Coordinates of C-alpha atoms and ligand atoms in Angstrom, one line a residue:
M1 CA 63.2 148.5 4.9
L2 CA 64.6 145.6 3.0
I3 CA 62.9 142.6 1.8
V4 CA 64.6 139.3 0.4
K5 CA 62.1 137.3 -1.1
N6 CA 61.9 134.2 -3.6
I7 CA 64.1 132.2 -0.9
G8 CA 64.3 128.9 -1.8
Q9 CA 65.6 127.4 1.3
L10 CA 66.3 130.1 4.6
A11 CA 68.3 127.9 7.1
T12 CA 69.1 129.4 10.5
A13 CA 70.1 128.4 14.0
E14 CA 67.4 129.9 16.7
G15 CA 68.3 131.7 20.0
Q16 CA 70.7 133.9 22.0
R17 CA 72.8 131.1 23.4
A18 CA 75.4 128.8 22.0
R19 CA 73.7 125.4 21.1
S20 CA 75.3 121.9 22.3
G21 CA 74.2 118.3 22.1
D22 CA 71.4 117.7 19.6
G23 CA 70.8 121.3 19.6
Q24 CA 74.0 122.0 17.7
G25 CA 72.0 120.4 14.8
A26 CA 68.3 121.5 15.2
I27 CA 68.2 124.5 13.3
R28 CA 65.0 126.1 11.4
V29 CA 64.6 125.5 7.7
L30 CA 62.0 127.5 6.2
K31 CA 61.1 126.6 2.3
D32 CA 60.0 129.2 0.2
A33 CA 60.6 131.9 2.1
Y34 CA 60.8 135.9 2.6
L35 CA 62.5 137.9 5.3
V36 CA 62.0 141.8 6.2
A37 CA 64.3 143.9 7.9
D38 CA 63.6 147.5 9.2
D39 CA 65.3 151.0 8.5
R40 CA 67.7 150.1 11.6
G41 CA 68.8 147.0 9.7
Q42 CA 66.6 144.7 12.5
I43 CA 65.0 141.6 11.3
V44 CA 61.3 141.9 11.9
Q45 CA 59.8 139.1 10.0
T46 CA 60.3 135.6 8.3
G47 CA 57.6 133.6 6.8
T48 CA 56.9 131.8 3.9
G49 CA 54.8 132.0 0.9
R50 CA 54.7 135.3 -0.8
A51 CA 56.3 138.2 0.4
P52 CA 54.9 141.3 2.0
E53 CA 54.9 144.4 -0.4
L54 CA 55.7 147.6 1.3
P55 CA 56.2 150.8 -0.5
G56 CA 59.6 152.4 -0.4
A57 CA 61.5 148.8 0.7
E58 CA 64.5 147.8 -1.3
V59 CA 63.3 143.9 -2.7
L60 CA 66.4 141.5 -2.8
D61 CA 65.3 138.4 -5.0
A62 CA 67.0 135.4 -3.9
E63 CA 65.7 133.4 -7.1
G64 CA 65.1 130.2 -5.1
C65 CA 68.4 130.0 -3.4
L66 CA 69.8 129.4 0.0
V67 CA 69.6 132.0 2.8
T68 CA 71.8 131.7 6.0
P69 CA 72.8 134.6 8.7
G70 CA 76.3 136.1 7.7
L71 CA 79.1 134.1 8.8
V72 CA 81.2 134.6 12.0
D73 CA 84.7 134.4 11.7
A74 CA 85.6 133.9 15.8
H75 CA 89.2 133.3 15.5
T76 CA 91.6 135.2 13.5
H77 CA 94.9 136.7 13.6
L78 CA 94.2 139.5 11.3
I79 CA 96.8 142.1 12.0
F80 CA 100.0 141.4 11.1
G81 CA 103.6 142.4 9.2
G82 CA 104.9 140.3 6.3
W83 CA 104.0 136.9 5.5
R84 CA 105.9 133.5 6.4
A85 CA 105.9 131.8 2.9
H86 CA 109.4 130.9 3.4
E87 CA 108.4 128.5 5.9
L88 CA 106.5 126.4 3.4
M89 CA 109.6 124.5 2.2
L90 CA 110.5 123.9 6.1
K91 CA 107.0 122.9 6.9
L92 CA 107.1 120.5 3.5
Q93 CA 110.6 119.1 4.6
G94 CA 109.0 117.9 8.0
V95 CA 110.0 120.3 10.8
P96 CA 107.7 120.8 13.0
Y97 CA 106.0 124.6 13.7
L98 CA 107.3 124.7 17.6
E99 CA 110.8 124.0 16.2
I100 CA 110.4 126.6 14.0
L101 CA 109.2 128.8 16.8
A102 CA 112.1 127.5 18.8
A103 CA 114.6 128.4 16.4
G104 CA 113.4 132.1 16.2
G105 CA 111.1 131.8 13.4
G106 CA 107.5 130.9 13.4
I107 CA 105.2 133.9 15.2
L108 CA 108.7 135.7 16.2
S109 CA 109.6 136.2 12.7
T110 CA 106.0 137.9 12.2
V111 CA 106.8 139.8 15.6
R112 CA 109.9 141.3 13.7
A113 CA 108.0 142.5 10.6
T114 CA 105.0 144.0 12.9
R115 CA 107.1 146.1 15.0
A116 CA 108.5 147.5 11.9
A117 CA 105.0 148.5 10.6
S118 CA 103.1 151.6 11.2
E119 CA 99.2 151.3 12.4
A120 CA 98.3 152.8 8.8
E121 CA 100.3 149.7 7.3
L122 CA 98.8 147.4 9.3
A123 CA 95.2 148.6 8.9
E124 CA 95.6 148.7 5.2
K125 CA 96.8 145.4 5.2
G126 CA 93.8 144.0 7.6
G127 CA 91.5 146.0 5.4
K128 CA 92.5 144.3 2.5
A129 CA 92.2 140.8 4.0
L130 CA 88.5 141.9 5.5
A131 CA 87.2 142.8 1.8
K132 CA 88.3 139.4 0.8
M133 CA 86.4 137.7 3.8
L134 CA 83.6 139.7 3.3
S135 CA 83.1 138.6 -0.4
L136 CA 83.4 135.1 0.9
G137 CA 80.5 136.0 3.5
T138 CA 82.1 136.9 6.8
T139 CA 80.4 139.7 8.3
T140 CA 81.8 139.8 11.5
C141 CA 85.7 138.6 12.6
E142 CA 87.5 138.5 15.9
C143 CA 90.7 139.9 15.7
K144 CA 93.9 138.9 17.9
S145 CA 97.0 141.0 19.0
G146 CA 100.0 139.4 19.7
Y147 CA 102.3 139.8 16.9
G148 CA 103.9 142.8 18.9
L149 CA 104.8 141.6 22.5
D150 CA 105.5 144.9 23.8
L151 CA 103.3 147.4 25.1
E152 CA 103.6 149.8 22.3
T153 CA 103.4 147.3 19.2
E154 CA 100.5 145.5 21.1
L155 CA 98.5 149.0 21.5
R156 CA 99.1 149.6 17.6
Q157 CA 97.9 146.2 16.3
L158 CA 94.5 146.6 18.5
R159 CA 94.6 150.5 17.2
A160 CA 94.6 149.0 13.8
V161 CA 91.4 147.2 14.6
K162 CA 89.9 149.7 16.3
R163 CA 90.6 151.9 12.9
L164 CA 88.9 149.0 10.5
N165 CA 86.2 148.6 12.8
G166 CA 83.4 151.0 11.1
S167 CA 85.6 152.0 8.4
Q168 CA 84.7 149.1 6.0
P169 CA 81.4 146.7 7.0
V170 CA 82.7 143.7 8.6
E171 CA 82.3 144.1 12.5
L172 CA 85.4 143.7 14.4
V173 CA 86.0 142.1 17.9
S174 CA 89.2 142.6 19.5
T175 CA 91.2 140.2 21.8
F176 CA 94.4 140.9 23.4
L177 CA 97.0 138.1 22.9
G178 CA 99.8 139.8 24.5
A179 CA 101.1 135.9 25.5
H180 CA 101.3 134.5 22.3
A181 CA 105.1 134.2 22.3
L182 CA 108.0 134.9 25.1
P183 CA 109.7 138.1 23.0
P184 CA 113.6 137.6 22.6
E185 CA 114.5 140.7 24.8
Y186 CA 112.7 138.4 28.0
A187 CA 115.0 135.4 26.9
G188 CA 115.4 133.8 30.3
N189 CA 113.1 136.2 31.8
R190 CA 109.9 134.1 31.8
E191 CA 108.6 135.6 34.8
G192 CA 109.4 139.2 34.0
Y193 CA 107.9 139.0 30.6
V194 CA 104.1 137.4 32.4
K195 CA 104.6 140.6 35.2
L196 CA 104.9 142.9 32.4
L197 CA 101.4 141.9 30.8
T198 CA 99.5 141.3 33.9
D199 CA 100.8 144.5 35.7
T200 CA 101.4 147.1 32.9
V201 CA 99.9 145.9 29.2
I202 CA 96.7 144.3 30.3
P203 CA 95.7 147.3 32.6
Q204 CA 96.6 149.4 29.5
V205 CA 94.3 147.8 26.9
A206 CA 91.9 147.8 29.6
K207 CA 92.1 151.5 30.3
E208 CA 91.8 152.1 26.5
G209 CA 89.1 150.3 25.7
L210 CA 90.9 148.6 23.2
A211 CA 89.8 145.0 24.0
E212 CA 87.3 142.8 25.2
Y213 CA 88.6 139.6 25.9
C214 CA 92.2 138.4 26.8
D215 CA 93.7 135.0 25.4
V216 CA 97.0 132.9 26.1
F217 CA 98.8 130.7 24.0
C218 CA 99.1 127.5 26.2
E219 CA 101.3 125.4 24.5
T220 CA 104.6 123.2 25.2
G221 CA 107.7 126.0 25.2
V222 CA 105.0 128.9 25.2
F223 CA 103.1 129.4 27.9
D224 CA 102.3 126.6 30.6
R225 CA 99.1 126.1 32.2
E226 CA 100.0 128.5 35.6
E227 CA 101.4 131.5 33.4
A228 CA 98.5 131.0 31.0
E229 CA 95.7 131.2 34.7
Q230 CA 97.8 134.0 36.2
I231 CA 97.6 136.3 32.7
L232 CA 93.9 135.0 32.5
R233 CA 92.8 136.1 35.8
A234 CA 94.6 139.4 35.4
G235 CA 92.4 140.0 32.5
Q236 CA 89.7 139.0 34.1
K237 CA 90.3 141.5 37.3
Y238 CA 90.6 144.3 34.3
G239 CA 87.2 143.3 32.9
L240 CA 88.9 140.9 30.0
R241 CA 86.8 138.0 29.9
S242 CA 89.0 134.6 28.8
K243 CA 89.9 132.7 25.8
I244 CA 92.6 130.4 25.2
H245 CA 94.6 128.9 22.7
A246 CA 94.4 125.2 24.6
D247 CA 95.7 121.7 23.3
E248 CA 96.9 123.1 19.7
I249 CA 99.6 120.7 19.5
D250 CA 100.4 119.1 23.1
A251 CA 97.7 118.7 26.0
I252 CA 99.3 120.7 28.5
G253 CA 96.1 121.2 30.9
G254 CA 94.7 124.1 28.7
S255 CA 91.3 122.8 28.2
Q256 CA 91.0 122.0 31.6
L257 CA 91.9 125.4 32.5
A258 CA 89.0 127.2 30.2
G259 CA 86.3 125.1 32.1
E260 CA 87.7 125.8 35.7
L261 CA 88.2 129.8 34.5
R262 CA 84.7 129.8 32.7
A263 CA 86.5 130.8 29.8
V264 CA 84.2 132.2 27.1
S265 CA 85.9 129.8 24.4
A266 CA 88.6 127.5 24.1
E267 CA 90.4 127.2 20.7
H268 CA 92.3 124.7 18.7
L269 CA 91.8 121.6 20.7
I270 CA 93.2 119.0 18.3
A271 CA 94.8 117.0 21.6
A272 CA 92.2 118.0 23.9
P273 CA 91.8 115.1 26.2
D274 CA 88.6 113.7 27.8
A275 CA 89.1 115.5 30.7
G276 CA 89.4 119.0 29.1
I277 CA 86.0 118.4 27.5
A278 CA 84.3 117.6 30.8
S279 CA 85.8 120.8 31.9
M280 CA 84.8 122.7 29.0
A281 CA 81.3 121.3 29.5
A282 CA 81.0 122.3 33.0
G283 CA 82.5 125.8 32.9
G284 CA 79.7 126.7 29.6
T285 CA 82.6 127.3 27.3
V286 CA 82.2 127.3 23.6
A287 CA 84.9 125.1 21.7
V288 CA 86.4 127.0 18.5
L289 CA 87.7 124.2 16.7
L290 CA 89.9 125.8 13.1
P291 CA 90.0 122.5 10.9
A292 CA 92.0 124.8 8.0
T293 CA 95.2 124.7 10.1
S294 CA 94.7 121.0 11.2
F295 CA 94.8 120.7 7.1
Y296 CA 97.7 123.0 6.9
L297 CA 99.9 121.8 9.8
E298 CA 99.1 118.2 8.8
K299 CA 97.9 117.5 12.1
P300 CA 95.0 115.2 13.3
F301 CA 91.5 116.6 13.3
A302 CA 90.1 118.2 16.7
R303 CA 87.2 115.4 18.1
A304 CA 84.1 117.8 17.5
R305 CA 82.0 114.7 17.6
A306 CA 83.0 114.0 20.9
M307 CA 82.3 117.1 22.2
I308 CA 79.4 117.8 20.9
E309 CA 78.5 114.3 22.4
A310 CA 79.7 115.9 25.9
G311 CA 77.0 119.2 25.5
V312 CA 80.1 121.2 24.7
P313 CA 79.3 123.8 22.1
V314 CA 81.2 123.5 18.9
A315 CA 82.0 126.8 16.8
V316 CA 84.2 126.7 13.5
A317 CA 86.6 129.3 12.4
T318 CA 89.5 130.1 10.4
D319 CA 92.5 130.7 12.5
F320 CA 93.6 133.5 9.6
N321 CA 97.3 134.0 10.3
P322 CA 100.9 134.3 8.4
G323 CA 101.8 131.0 10.0
S324 CA 99.8 127.9 10.8
C325 CA 96.7 129.0 8.3
P326 CA 97.0 131.5 5.9
C327 CA 93.8 130.6 4.5
L328 CA 90.7 133.4 5.2
N329 CA 88.0 131.3 3.4
L330 CA 85.3 130.5 6.3
Q331 CA 83.7 128.5 3.3
L332 CA 86.6 126.0 3.3
A333 CA 86.6 125.5 7.1
M334 CA 83.0 124.7 7.0
S335 CA 83.7 122.4 4.1
L336 CA 86.6 120.7 6.4
A337 CA 84.3 120.4 9.5
C338 CA 81.8 118.8 7.7
Y339 CA 84.2 116.4 5.9
K340 CA 87.0 115.7 8.3
Y341 CA 84.9 116.5 12.0
R342 CA 82.0 114.4 10.5
M343 CA 79.5 116.9 11.4
K344 CA 76.4 117.6 9.9
P345 CA 75.8 120.7 7.6
E346 CA 73.3 121.8 10.0
E347 CA 75.7 121.5 13.1
V348 CA 78.2 123.4 11.0
L349 CA 76.0 125.9 10.3
T350 CA 75.4 126.8 13.8
A351 CA 78.8 126.5 14.5
V352 CA 79.9 129.5 12.1
T353 CA 76.8 131.4 13.0
L354 CA 75.1 131.3 16.5
N355 CA 78.0 129.3 18.5
A356 CA 80.7 131.4 16.8
A357 CA 78.7 134.8 17.8
A358 CA 78.6 133.2 21.4
A359 CA 82.2 132.8 21.4
I360 CA 82.8 136.4 21.1
G361 CA 79.9 137.8 23.0
R362 CA 77.5 138.8 20.0
A363 CA 74.7 136.1 20.1
D364 CA 72.0 138.3 21.7
R365 CA 72.5 140.3 18.6
L366 CA 74.0 138.4 15.4
G367 CA 74.2 134.7 14.4
T368 CA 70.6 133.8 13.7
L369 CA 67.9 135.1 11.4
E370 CA 65.2 136.0 13.5
P371 CA 63.0 139.1 14.5
G372 CA 65.4 141.1 16.9
K373 CA 68.6 140.5 15.6
Q374 CA 70.8 142.0 13.1
A375 CA 70.1 141.6 9.3
D376 CA 73.5 139.7 8.6
L377 CA 72.8 137.4 5.9
L378 CA 74.1 135.9 2.8
I379 CA 72.3 134.7 -0.4
W380 CA 74.0 131.5 -1.6
D381 CA 74.5 130.4 -5.1
A382 CA 73.1 126.9 -4.2
P383 CA 69.0 125.6 -3.6
D384 CA 70.0 124.4 -0.3
L385 CA 72.7 123.8 2.6
E386 CA 73.1 120.0 1.6
H387 CA 74.1 121.7 -2.0
S388 CA 76.4 124.5 -0.2
F389 CA 78.4 121.9 1.8
Y390 CA 78.7 119.5 -1.1
R391 CA 80.6 121.6 -3.8
F392 CA 83.7 123.2 -1.9
G393 CA 86.8 125.2 -3.1
E394 CA 84.8 128.3 -4.5
N395 CA 83.1 131.0 -3.2
Q396 CA 79.4 130.0 -3.2
V397 CA 78.3 133.3 -1.8
K398 CA 76.9 135.9 -4.4
T399 CA 75.1 138.3 -2.1
V400 CA 76.0 140.1 1.2
V401 CA 73.8 142.0 3.5
K402 CA 75.5 143.8 6.7
K403 CA 72.8 145.2 9.0
G404 CA 69.8 145.3 6.0
A405 CA 72.5 147.0 3.6
V406 CA 73.5 144.7 0.6
V407 CA 77.6 145.2 1.0
G408 CA 78.6 142.5 -1.3
R409 CA 77.5 141.0 -4.9
Ligands
IZC501 O1 101.5 133.5 13.9 O2 101.8 131.0 14.1 N1 99.0 128.9 16.6 N2 99.5 131.1 16.9 C1 99.4 129.9 17.9 C2 99.8 131.0 15.9 C3 99.1 129.7 15.7 C4 99.7 131.8 14.8 C5 101.0 131.5 14.2
ZN502 ZN1 95.1 131.3 16.7

């Protein structure tokens, strides 16, 4: 049993489904509150006033501070070899992201480093990042493959995630992103690589139960809309639900495709056109927006307000990866979402908890502080939600609880 008492403000979204429109910001706020979780780490009660006294229970005193659900980072490329610090100077000189990739750098530079790393090395490096993420309040994290681009290395990346899941507190959800770039050995043979993915790698990933989702980088010079559709449909055939990197740099139809395929999520969406937003709304697709990537790549910020108004549920994630966003701090992404997307703190809270959980198929169990949900929660060094958004650039999380157990403070 765990009792969290003296909560100054308990702020949480509600329900088991992604929220959109006015519902995105319609959270529940309890003042002077408490929360009780059982021995299985499930929330059994929240309320206001004096916390119940239960013999044998562990008691956490929130000392009048803010308590929220644990943060869910719904878009990361956690497992990779090397870094790309050398690309910072190119970026500062104005060399575009896609130009670095076309010249054999960018993603392909990380592919070379990842192919050279063992499963244990990849897991160790990912584990270090996860420990930092946990201390910053991330209790659940999606991880994409996509730095192998061959059967063996893609499987190795996914196995590293499997190894980390359960051996440290952050719960992980795997996405297969073999369609992240065209590997050099398939230069001039796009069809051959798409066929390798659809006929060999996807079936093997599904057979070994190494991923729940299939993703494609649908972008100029990477995979076009038709190739993305072919790959995502192959994933669906093998039980992998669809995600898509859509409209990050150019709008080439990714967000429209997401809605048509009823993809669980479309991610990035910096350049998403109105037709793509309408398609996502119709398809029940969650928009996973990545403001720290816009910041780092010096790109426009996605039209979050237009998406919310069109009824698309918005989630916010870090995009942690060695190239376009070497930042794993979801608190910073939350601040940027507030200042640059002009999302209200309540809307951002929903975006990094309930809607993020929905984007990785966990909204039935995670993302809110309600009876029946898992007790993943944070005590903040802030009296209320507004204050936590007003202070930025430092870690404001002081205590992290995962499944009813204190895992960081
Ligand atoms: O390594 O550059 N956009 N994939 C699509 C990325 C960014 C990650 C990378
Ligand atoms: Zn990404």
